[in-house]
mmCIF file of C-alpha atoms in Angstrom:
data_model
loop_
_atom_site.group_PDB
_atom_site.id
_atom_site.type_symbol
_atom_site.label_atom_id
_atom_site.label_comp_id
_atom_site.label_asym_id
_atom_site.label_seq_id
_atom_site.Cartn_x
_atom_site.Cartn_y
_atom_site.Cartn_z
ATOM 1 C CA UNK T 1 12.160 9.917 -15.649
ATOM 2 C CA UNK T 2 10.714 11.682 -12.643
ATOM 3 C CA UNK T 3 13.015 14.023 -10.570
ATOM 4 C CA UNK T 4 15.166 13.168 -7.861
ATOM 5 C CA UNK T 5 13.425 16.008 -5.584
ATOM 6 C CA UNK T 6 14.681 16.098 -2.507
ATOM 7 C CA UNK T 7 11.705 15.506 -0.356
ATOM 8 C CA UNK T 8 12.718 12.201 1.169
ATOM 9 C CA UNK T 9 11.614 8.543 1.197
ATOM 10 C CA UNK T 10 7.962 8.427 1.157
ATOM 11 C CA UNK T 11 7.584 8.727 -2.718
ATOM 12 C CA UNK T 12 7.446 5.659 -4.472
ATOM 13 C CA UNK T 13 7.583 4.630 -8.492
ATOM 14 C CA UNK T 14 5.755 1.385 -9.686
ATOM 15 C CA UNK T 15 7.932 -1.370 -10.745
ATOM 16 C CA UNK T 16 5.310 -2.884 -13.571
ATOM 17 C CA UNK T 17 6.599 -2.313 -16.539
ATOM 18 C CA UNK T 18 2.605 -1.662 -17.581
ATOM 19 C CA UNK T 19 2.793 1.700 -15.816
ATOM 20 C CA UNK T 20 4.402 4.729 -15.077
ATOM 21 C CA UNK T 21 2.949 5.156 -11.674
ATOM 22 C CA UNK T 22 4.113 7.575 -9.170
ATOM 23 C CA UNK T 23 2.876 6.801 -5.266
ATOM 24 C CA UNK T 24 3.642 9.543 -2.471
ATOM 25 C CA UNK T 25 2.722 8.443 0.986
ATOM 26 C CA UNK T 26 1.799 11.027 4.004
ATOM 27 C CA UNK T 27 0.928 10.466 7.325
ATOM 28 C CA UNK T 28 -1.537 12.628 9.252
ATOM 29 C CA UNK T 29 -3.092 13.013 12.393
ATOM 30 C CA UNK T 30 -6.215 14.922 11.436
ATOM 31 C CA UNK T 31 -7.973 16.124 8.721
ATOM 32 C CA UNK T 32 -7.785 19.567 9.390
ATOM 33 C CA UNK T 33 -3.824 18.907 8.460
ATOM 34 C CA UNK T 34 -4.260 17.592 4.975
ATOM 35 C CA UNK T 35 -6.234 21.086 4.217
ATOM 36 C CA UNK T 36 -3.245 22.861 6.044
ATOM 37 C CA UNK T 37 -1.107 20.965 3.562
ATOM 38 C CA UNK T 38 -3.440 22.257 0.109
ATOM 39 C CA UNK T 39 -0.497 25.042 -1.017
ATOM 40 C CA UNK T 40 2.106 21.771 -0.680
ATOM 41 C CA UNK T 41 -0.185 19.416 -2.801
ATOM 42 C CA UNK T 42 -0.026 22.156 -5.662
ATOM 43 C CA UNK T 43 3.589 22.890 -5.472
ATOM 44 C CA UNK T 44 4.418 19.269 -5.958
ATOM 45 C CA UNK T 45 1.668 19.369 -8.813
ATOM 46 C CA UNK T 46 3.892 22.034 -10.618
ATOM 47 C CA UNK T 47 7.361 20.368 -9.681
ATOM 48 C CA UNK T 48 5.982 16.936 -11.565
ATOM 49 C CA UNK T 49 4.206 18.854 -14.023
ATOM 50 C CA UNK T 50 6.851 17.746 -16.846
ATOM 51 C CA UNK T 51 6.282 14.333 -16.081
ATOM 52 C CA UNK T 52 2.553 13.540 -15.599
ATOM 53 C CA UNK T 53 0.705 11.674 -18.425
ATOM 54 C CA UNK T 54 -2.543 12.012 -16.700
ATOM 55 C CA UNK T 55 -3.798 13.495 -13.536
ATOM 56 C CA UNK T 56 -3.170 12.675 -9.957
ATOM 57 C CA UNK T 57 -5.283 10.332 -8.114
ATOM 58 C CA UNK T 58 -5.213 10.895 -4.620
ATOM 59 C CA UNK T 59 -7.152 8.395 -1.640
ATOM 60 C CA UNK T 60 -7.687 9.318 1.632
ATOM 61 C CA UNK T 61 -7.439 6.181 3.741
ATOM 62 C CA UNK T 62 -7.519 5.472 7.954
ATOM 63 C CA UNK T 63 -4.888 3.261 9.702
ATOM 64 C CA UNK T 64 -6.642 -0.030 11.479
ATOM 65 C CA UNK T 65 -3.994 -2.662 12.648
ATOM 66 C CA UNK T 66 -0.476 -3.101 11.451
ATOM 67 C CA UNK T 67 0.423 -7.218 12.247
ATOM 68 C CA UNK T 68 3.716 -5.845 11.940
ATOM 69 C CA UNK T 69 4.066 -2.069 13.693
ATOM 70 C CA UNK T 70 6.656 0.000 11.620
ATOM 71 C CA UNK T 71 9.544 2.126 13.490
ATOM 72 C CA UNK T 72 8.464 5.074 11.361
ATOM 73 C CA UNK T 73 5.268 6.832 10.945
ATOM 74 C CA UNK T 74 5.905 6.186 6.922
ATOM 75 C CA UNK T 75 7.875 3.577 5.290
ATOM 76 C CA UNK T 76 11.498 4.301 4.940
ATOM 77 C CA UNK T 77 12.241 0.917 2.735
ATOM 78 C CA UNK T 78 13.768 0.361 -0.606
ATOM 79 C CA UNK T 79 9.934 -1.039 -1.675
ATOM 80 C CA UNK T 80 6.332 -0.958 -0.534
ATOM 81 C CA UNK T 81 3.770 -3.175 -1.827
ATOM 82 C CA UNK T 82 0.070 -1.983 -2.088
ATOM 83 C CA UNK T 83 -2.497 -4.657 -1.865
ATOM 84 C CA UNK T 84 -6.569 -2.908 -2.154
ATOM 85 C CA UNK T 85 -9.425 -5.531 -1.907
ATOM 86 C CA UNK T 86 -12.974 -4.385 -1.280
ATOM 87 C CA UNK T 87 -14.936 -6.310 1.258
ATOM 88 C CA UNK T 88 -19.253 -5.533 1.119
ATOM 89 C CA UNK T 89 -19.807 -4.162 4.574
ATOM 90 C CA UNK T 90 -21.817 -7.330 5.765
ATOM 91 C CA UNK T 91 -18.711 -9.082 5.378
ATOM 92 C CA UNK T 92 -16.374 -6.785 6.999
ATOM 93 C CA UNK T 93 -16.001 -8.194 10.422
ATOM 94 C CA UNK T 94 -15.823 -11.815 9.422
ATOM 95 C CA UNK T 95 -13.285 -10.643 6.506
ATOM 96 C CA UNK T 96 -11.294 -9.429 9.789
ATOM 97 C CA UNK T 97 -11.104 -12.627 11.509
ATOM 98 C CA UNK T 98 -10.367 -14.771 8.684
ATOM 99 C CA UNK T 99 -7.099 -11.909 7.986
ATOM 100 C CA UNK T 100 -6.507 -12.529 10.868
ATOM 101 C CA UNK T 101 -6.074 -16.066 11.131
ATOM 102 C CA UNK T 102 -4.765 -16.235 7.549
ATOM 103 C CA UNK T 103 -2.926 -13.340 5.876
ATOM 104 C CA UNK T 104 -1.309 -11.937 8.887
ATOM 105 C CA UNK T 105 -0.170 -15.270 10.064
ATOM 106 C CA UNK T 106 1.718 -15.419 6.883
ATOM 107 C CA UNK T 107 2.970 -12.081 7.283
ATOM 108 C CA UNK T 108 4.088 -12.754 10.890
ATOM 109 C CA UNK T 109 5.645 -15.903 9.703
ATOM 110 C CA UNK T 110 7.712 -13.657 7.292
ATOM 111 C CA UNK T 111 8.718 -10.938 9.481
ATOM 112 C CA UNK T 112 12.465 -11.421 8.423
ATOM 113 C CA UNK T 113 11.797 -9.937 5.321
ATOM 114 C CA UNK T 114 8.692 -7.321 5.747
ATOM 115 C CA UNK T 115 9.864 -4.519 7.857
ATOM 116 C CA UNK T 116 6.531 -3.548 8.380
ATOM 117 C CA UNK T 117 2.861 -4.260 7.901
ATOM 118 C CA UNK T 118 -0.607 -2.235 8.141
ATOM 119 C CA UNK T 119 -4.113 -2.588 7.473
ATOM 120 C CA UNK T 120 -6.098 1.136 6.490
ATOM 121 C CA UNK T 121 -9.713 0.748 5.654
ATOM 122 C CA UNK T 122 -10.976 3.948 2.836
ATOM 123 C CA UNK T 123 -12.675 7.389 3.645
ATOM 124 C CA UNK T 124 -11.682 9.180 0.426
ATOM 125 C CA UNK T 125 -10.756 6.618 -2.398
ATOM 126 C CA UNK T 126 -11.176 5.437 -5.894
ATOM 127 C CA UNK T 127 -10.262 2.253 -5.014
ATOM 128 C CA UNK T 128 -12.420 1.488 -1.754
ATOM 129 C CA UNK T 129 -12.318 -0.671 0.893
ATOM 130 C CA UNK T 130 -9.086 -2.520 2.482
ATOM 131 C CA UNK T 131 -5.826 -1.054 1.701
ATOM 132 C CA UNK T 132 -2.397 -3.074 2.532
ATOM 133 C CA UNK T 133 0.799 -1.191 2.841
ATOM 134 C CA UNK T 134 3.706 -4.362 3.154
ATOM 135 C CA UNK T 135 7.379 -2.592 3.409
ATOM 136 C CA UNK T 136 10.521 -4.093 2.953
ATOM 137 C CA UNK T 137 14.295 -3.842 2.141
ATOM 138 C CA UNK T 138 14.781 -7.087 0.764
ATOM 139 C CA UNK T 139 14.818 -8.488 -2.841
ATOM 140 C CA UNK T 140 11.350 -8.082 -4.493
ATOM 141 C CA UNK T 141 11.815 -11.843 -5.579
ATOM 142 C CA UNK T 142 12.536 -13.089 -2.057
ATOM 143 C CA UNK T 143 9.544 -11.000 -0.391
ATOM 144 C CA UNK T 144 7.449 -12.218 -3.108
ATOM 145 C CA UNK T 145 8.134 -16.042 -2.462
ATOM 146 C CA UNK T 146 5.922 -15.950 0.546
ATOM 147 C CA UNK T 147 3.106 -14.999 -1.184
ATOM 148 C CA UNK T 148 3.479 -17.087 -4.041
ATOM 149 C CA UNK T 149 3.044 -20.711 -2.242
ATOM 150 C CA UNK T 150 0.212 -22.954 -2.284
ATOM 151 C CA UNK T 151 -0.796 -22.306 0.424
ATOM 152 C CA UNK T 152 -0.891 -18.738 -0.293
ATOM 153 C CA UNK T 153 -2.413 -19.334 -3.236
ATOM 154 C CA UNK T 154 -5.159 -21.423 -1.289
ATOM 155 C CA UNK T 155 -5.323 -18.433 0.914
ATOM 156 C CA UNK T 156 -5.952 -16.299 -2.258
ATOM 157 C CA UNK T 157 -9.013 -18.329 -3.728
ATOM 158 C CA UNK T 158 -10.638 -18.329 -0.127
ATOM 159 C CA UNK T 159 -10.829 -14.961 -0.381
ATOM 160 C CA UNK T 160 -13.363 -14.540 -2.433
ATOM 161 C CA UNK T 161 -15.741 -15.944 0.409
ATOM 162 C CA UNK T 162 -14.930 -12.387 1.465
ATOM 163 C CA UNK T 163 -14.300 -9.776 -1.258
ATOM 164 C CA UNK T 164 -16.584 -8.121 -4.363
ATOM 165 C CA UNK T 165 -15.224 -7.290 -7.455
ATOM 166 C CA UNK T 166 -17.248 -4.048 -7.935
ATOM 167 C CA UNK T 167 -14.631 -1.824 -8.481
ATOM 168 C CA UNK T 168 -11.603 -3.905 -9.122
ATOM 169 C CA UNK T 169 -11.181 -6.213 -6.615
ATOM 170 C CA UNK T 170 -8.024 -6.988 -5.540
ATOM 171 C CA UNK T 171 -5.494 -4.913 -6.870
ATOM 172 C CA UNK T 172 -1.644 -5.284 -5.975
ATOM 173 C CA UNK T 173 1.594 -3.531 -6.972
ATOM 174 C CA UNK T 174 5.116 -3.268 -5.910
ATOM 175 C CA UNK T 175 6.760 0.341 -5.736
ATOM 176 C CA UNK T 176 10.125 1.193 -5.116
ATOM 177 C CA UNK T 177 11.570 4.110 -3.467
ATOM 178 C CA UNK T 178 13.137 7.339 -5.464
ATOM 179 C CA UNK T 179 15.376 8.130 -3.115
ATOM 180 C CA UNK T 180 16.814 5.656 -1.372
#
């Protein structure tokens, strides 16, 4: 059970029951500021200390387009939804236009129920390529219903027109928030 620190809403906890997974999301303007932050990134290494059953993983990734701009530089929802697919460069900027005309129509359809959506594209990151961030406040079941459909699922399978399974291909997971 991890603590109930007090550092607000931008840490996360997976809700697979396969994992134990801890997500903490920053914003930053510059690099320079993540270095300023090093002394914070090894406090919070000692306050979880207890809990870890393996190291921390940490990505660096850089904001691209949100089809759905959030209020708030981070998510301040009961759960966020990570979504990583790796596109091969060559296919990059068609992989864009087909999002375009595909995914984020569906998101846009479903704005009642995602309070916000953005695209980042990886600097630092075990996982690289495309990274998703979906938030929302609604039922997981209800937010997951849009993705779910045939045509989503057609959506899905054209996909793969655009994305490489080197190192994982797509990878989703739902987190919800520790303090909320």
């Amino acid at each position: 059970k991890i603590p109930r620190i007090n550092y607000g809403k931008n840490f996360y906890m997976s809700e697979e029951l396969d994992t134990n997974e801890l997500v903490e999301l920053r914003a930053y303007d510059n690099l320079k500021a993540i270095c300023d932050d090093e002394v914070l990134f090894e406090s919070d290494f000692k306050a979880f200390l207890p809990y870890l059953d393996g190291d921390i993983s940490r990505e660096i990734v850089k904001f691209v387009e949100a089809p759905i701009n959030s209020q708030h530089e981070l998510p301040r929802t009961r759960y966020i939804q990570l979504r990583h697919v790796e596109v091969p460069p060559e296919k990059y900027e068609a992989y864009r236009s087909w999002r375009a005309e595909t995914i984020f129509k569906v998101v846009h359809e479903n704005k009642d129920k995602i309070t916000s959506f953005a695209s980042y594209h990886s600097l630092i990151s075990g996982h690289p390529g495309v990274m998703f961030v979906s938030a929302f406040d609604v039922d997981k079941d209800v937010y997951v219903e849009s993705f779910i459909d045939d045509r989503y699922k057609q959506i899905i399978r054209d996909a793969d027109n655009y994305i490489t399974n080197e190192h994982g291909g797509l990878y989703t997971r739902i987190y919800r928030a520790i303090n909320h």
